[in-house]
Coordinates of C-alpha atoms and ligand atoms in Angstrom, one line a residue:
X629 CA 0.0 0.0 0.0
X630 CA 0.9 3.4 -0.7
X631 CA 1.4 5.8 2.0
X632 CA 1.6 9.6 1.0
X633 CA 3.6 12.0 2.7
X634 CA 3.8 15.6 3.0
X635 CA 7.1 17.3 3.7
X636 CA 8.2 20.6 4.7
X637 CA 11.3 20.4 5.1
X638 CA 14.2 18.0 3.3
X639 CA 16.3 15.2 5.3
X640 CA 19.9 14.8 4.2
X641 CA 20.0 12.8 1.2
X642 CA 21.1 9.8 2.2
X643 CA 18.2 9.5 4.3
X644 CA 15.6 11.2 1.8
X645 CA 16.2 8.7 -0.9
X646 CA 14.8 6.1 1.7
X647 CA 12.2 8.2 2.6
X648 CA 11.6 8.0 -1.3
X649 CA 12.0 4.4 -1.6
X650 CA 9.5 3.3 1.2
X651 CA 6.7 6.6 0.6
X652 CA 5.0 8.4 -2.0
X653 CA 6.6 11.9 -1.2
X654 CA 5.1 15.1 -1.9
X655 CA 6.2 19.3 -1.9
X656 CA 4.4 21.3 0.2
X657 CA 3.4 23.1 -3.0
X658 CA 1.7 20.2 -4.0
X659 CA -0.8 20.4 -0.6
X660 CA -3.6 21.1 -2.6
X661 CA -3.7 18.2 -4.6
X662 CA -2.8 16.1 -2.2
X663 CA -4.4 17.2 1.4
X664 CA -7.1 14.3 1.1
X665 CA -4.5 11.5 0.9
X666 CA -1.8 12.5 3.2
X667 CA -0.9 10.1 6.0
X668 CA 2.3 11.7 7.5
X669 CA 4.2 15.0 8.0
X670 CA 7.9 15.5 7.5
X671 CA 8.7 18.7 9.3
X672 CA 11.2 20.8 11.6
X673 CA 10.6 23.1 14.2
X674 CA 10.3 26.4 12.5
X675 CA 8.1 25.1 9.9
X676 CA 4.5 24.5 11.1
X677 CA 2.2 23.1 10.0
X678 CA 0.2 25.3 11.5
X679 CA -3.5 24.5 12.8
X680 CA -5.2 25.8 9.5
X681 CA -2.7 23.4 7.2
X682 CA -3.7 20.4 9.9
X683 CA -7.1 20.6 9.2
X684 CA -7.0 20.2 5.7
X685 CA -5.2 16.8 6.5
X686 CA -7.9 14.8 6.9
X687 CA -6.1 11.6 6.9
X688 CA -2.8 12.5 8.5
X689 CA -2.0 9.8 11.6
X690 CA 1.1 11.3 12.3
X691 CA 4.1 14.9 12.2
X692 CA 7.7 13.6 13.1
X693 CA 10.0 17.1 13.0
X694 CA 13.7 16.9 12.7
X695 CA 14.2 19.2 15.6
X696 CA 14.6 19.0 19.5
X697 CA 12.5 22.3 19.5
X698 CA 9.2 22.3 18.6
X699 CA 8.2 25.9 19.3
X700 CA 6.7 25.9 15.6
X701 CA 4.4 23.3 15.7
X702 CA 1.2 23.5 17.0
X703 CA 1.9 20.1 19.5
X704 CA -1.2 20.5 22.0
X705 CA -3.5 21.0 18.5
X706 CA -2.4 18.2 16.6
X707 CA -2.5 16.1 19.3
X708 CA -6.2 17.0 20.1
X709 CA -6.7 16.2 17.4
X710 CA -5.3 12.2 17.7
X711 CA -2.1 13.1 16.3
X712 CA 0.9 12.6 17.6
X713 CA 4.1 14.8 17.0
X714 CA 7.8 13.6 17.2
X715 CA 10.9 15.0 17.7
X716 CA 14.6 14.0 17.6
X717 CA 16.3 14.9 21.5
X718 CA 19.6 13.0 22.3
X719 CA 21.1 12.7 19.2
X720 CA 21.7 16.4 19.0
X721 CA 23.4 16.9 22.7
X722 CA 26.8 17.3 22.0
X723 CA 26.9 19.2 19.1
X724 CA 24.3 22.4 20.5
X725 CA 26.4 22.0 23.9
X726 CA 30.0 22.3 22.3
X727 CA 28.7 24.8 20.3
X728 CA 27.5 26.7 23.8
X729 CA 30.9 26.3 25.2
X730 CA 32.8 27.5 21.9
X731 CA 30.4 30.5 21.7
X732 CA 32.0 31.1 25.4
X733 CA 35.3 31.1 24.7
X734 CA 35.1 33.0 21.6
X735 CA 33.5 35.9 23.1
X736 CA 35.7 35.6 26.4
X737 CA 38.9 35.8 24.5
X738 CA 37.8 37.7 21.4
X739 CA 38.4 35.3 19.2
X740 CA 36.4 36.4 16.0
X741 CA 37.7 39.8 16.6
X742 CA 41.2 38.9 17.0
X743 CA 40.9 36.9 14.2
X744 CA 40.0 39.9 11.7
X745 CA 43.1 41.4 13.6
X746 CA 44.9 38.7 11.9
X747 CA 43.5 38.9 8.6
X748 CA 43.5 42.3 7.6
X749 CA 46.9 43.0 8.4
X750 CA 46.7 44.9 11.5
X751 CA 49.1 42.9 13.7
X752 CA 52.0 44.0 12.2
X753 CA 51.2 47.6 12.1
X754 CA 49.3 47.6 15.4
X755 CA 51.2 44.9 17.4
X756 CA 49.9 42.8 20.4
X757 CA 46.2 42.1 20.4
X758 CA 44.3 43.8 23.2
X759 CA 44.0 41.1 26.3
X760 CA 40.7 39.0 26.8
X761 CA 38.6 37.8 29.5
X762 CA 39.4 34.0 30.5
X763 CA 36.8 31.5 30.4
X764 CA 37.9 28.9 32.9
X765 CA 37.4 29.1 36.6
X766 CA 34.8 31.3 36.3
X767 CA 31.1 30.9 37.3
X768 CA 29.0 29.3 34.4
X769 CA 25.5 29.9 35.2
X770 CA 23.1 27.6 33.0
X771 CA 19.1 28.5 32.0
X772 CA 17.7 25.1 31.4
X773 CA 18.9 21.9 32.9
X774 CA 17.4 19.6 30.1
X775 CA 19.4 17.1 28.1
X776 CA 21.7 19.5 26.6
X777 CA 22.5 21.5 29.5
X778 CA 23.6 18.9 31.1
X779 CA 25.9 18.6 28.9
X780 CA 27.0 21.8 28.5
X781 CA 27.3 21.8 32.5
X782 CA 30.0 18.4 31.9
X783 CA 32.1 20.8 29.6
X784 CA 31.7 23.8 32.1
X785 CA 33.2 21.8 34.5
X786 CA 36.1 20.2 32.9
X787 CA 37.2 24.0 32.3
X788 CA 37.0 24.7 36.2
X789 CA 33.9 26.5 36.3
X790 CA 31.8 26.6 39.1
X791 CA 28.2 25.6 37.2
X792 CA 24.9 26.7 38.9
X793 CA 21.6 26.6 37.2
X794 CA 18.2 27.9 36.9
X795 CA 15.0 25.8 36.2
X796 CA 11.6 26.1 37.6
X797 CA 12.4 23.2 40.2
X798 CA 15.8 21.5 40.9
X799 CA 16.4 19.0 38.6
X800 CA 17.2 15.1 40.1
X801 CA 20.4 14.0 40.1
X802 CA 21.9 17.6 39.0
X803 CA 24.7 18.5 42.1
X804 CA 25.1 21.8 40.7
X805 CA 23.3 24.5 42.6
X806 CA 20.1 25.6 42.0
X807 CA 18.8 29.2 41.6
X808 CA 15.1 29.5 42.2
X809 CA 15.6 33.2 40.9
X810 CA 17.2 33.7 37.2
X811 CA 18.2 37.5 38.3
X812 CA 20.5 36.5 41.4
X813 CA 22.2 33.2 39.1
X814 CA 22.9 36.3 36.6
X815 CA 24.0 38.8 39.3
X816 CA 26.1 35.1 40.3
X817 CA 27.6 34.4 37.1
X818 CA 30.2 35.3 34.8
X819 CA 28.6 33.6 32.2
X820 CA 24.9 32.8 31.5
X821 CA 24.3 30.1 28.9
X822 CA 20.6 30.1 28.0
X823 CA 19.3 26.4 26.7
X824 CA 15.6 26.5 27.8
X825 CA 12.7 25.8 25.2
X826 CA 10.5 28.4 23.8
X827 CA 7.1 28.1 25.5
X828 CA 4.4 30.9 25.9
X829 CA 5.9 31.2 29.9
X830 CA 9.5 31.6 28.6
X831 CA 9.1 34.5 25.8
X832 CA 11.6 37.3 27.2
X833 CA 12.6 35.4 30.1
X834 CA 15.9 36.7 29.9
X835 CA 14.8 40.4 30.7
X836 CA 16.1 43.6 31.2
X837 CA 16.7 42.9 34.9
X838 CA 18.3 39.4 34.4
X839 CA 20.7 40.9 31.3
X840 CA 21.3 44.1 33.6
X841 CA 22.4 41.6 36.4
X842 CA 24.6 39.7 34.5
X843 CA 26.3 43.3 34.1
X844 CA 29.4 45.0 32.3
X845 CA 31.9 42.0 32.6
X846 CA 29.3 39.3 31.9
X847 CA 28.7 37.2 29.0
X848 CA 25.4 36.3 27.4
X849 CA 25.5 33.1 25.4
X850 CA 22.1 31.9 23.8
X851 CA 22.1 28.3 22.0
X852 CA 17.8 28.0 22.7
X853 CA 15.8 30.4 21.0
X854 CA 15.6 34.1 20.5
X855 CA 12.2 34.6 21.7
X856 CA 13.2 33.8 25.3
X857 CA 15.9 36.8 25.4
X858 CA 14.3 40.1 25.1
X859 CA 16.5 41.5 22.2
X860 CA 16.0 45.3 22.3
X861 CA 17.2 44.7 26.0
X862 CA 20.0 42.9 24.6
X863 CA 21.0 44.8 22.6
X864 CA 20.7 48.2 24.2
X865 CA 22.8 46.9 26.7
X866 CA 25.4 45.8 25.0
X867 CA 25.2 49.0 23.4
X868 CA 25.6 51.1 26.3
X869 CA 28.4 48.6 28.0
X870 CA 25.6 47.9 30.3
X871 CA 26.8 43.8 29.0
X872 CA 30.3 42.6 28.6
X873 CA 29.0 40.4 25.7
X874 CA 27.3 38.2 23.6
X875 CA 27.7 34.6 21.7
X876 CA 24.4 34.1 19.9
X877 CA 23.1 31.1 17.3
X878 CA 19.6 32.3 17.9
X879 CA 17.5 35.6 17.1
X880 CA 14.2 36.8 17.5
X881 CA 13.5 37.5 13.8
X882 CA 15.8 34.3 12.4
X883 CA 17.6 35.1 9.7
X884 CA 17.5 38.8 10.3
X885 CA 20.0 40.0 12.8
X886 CA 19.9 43.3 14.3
X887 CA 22.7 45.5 12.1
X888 CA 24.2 47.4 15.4
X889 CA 25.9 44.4 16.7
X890 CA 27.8 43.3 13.2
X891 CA 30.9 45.9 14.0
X892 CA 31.0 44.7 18.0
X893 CA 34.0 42.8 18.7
X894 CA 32.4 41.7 22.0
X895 CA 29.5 39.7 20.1
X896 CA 30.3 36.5 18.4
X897 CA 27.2 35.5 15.9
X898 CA 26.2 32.5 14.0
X899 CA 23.3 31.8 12.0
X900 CA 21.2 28.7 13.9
X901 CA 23.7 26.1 13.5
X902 CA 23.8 24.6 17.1
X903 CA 22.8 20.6 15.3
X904 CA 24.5 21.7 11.6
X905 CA 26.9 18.7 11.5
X906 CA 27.1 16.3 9.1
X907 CA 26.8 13.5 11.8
X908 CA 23.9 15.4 13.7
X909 CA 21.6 16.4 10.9
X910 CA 21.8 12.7 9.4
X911 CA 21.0 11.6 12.8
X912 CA 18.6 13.7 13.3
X913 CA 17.2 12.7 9.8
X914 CA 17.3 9.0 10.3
X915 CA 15.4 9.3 13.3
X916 CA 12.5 11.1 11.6
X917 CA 12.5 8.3 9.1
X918 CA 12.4 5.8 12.0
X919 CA 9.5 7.2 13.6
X920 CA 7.6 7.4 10.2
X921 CA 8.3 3.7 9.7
X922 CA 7.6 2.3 13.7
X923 CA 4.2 4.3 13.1
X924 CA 3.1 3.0 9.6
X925 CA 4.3 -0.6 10.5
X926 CA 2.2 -0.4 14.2
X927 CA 4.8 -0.1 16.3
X928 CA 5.2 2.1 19.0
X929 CA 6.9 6.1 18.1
X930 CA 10.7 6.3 19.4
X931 CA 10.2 10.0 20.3
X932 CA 7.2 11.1 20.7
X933 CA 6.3 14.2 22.3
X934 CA 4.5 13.8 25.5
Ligands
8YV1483 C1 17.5 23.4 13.7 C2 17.0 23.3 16.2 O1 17.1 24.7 13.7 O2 16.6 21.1 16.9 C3 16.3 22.3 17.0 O3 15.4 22.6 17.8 O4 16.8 24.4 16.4 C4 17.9 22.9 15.1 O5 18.4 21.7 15.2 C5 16.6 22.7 12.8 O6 15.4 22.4 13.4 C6 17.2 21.6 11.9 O7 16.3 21.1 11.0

């Protein structure tokens, strides 16, 4: 039997010529002619579909997104609705924490910036590099103690830092200590490594007041999402010197960046590549496919969203 798939989004294409082999695999620009025979979603987290698109399914059994986030997919609707949603934690742990702990050290010791130094010929003329901040044996402060900030808190500590975290309860098994207030573990930290999911209760949870806290010498580093940081706060203080400085993956209005902080030499920024390894994203793929295939043979989903 056919099964008919609709896909937002592509898997690498080792994985997608499975995908190929075992479904009938449609655009999203073909949703019109197809929206009465579709069984299954192929998705990530940015990329809906949103509740409108999920009504037109009327057959689909089943969304499995190749993302650990899942901040753009209506989760509480589809499954309302008798579908489940799946997503791909675990496999993407170590890459979005070493990227946490680079994005420290880069901004700590200026590494971009001294970088440029390096290639436009300024060393010689110039000489030494200004000195940098170090980024061991410092306090590491962590915003989320999920999966991956566990294991960004492993790395932390290798380096010598003293890691303390914030989360809405203390987390079993963490030995770290917790912070039942986000504004004293920022007034606490050197650094403040945000890895918490996007949720209506977390938009702008790093606020004013917690970036303020954090203060001139401190280091914002964001690997989640940019709606949990309030940006014009961010950015006005980093502005003003009101924040040493930021390492950012992640941005409010992803892929537009706000223009004042490309000439800062205390901001390191990438554009959303926390999972973009080769290993990861085929990872990340295979287990979308494996989910597809557990639910169309009867088995029981690997990851589903609970
Ligand atoms: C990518 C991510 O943005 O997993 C997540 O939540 O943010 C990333 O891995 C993307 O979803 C990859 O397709």
């Amino acid at each position: 039997m056919t099964i008919d798939i609709l896909q937002f989004v592509p898997l690498r294409p080792e994985v997608q010529r499975e995908l190929e082999a075992r479904y009938r695999v449609h655009g999203k620009d073909r949703l019109d002619e197809v929206a009465s025979i579709v069984r299954g979603v192929v998705t990530n987290g940015h990329s809906g579909p949103p509740p409108h698109i999920i009504d037109r399914l009327a057959k689909l059994e089943v969304i499995c997104s190749a993302s650990v986030g899942y901040d753009g997919i209506p989760v509480e609707y589809a499954r309302s609705k008798g579908i489940p949603v799946t997503n791909t934690p675990e496999v993407l742990n170590d890459d979005v924490a070493d990227l946490a702990i680079a994005l420290m050290i880069m901004t700590a010791r200026r590494l971009v910036a001294s970088d440029r130094y390096v290639r436009s010929g300024q060393w010689p003329v110039k000489g030494e590099y200004p000195l940098a901040s170090r980024a061991s044996g410092k306090t590491v402060g962590i915003l989320g103690m999920g999966r991956i900030g566990r294991e960004i808190g492993r790395r932390a500590e290798a380096m010598n830092n003293r890691v303390a975290y914030h989360s809405r309860r203390p987390v079993a098994g963490v030995s770290y200590d917790h912070y039942p207030d986000l504004v004293a573990l920022a007034n606490d930290s050197d650094f403040l490594i945000v890895i918490i999911p996007s949720t209506p209760e977390t938009q702008k949870i790093v606020s004013k007041e917690v970036i303020e806290a954090l203060g001139p010498s401190g280091i914002l580093v964001n690997v989640a999402r940019g709606a949990v940081v309030d940006e014009d706060a961010l950015v006005d203080a980093l502005v003003s010197g009101r924040l040493g400085g930021a390492g950012l993956d992640v941005f409010a209005n992803e892929p537009q960046v706000p223009e004042v902080l490309f000439g800062m030499d205390n901001v390191v920024l990438q554009p959303h590549v926390g999972s973009a390894t080769h290993e990861t994203r085929r990872a990340m793929s295979q287990l979308v496919l494996d989910n597809l295939d557990a639910h169309f043979a009867g088995r029981p989903l690997l990851t589903e969203i609970k």
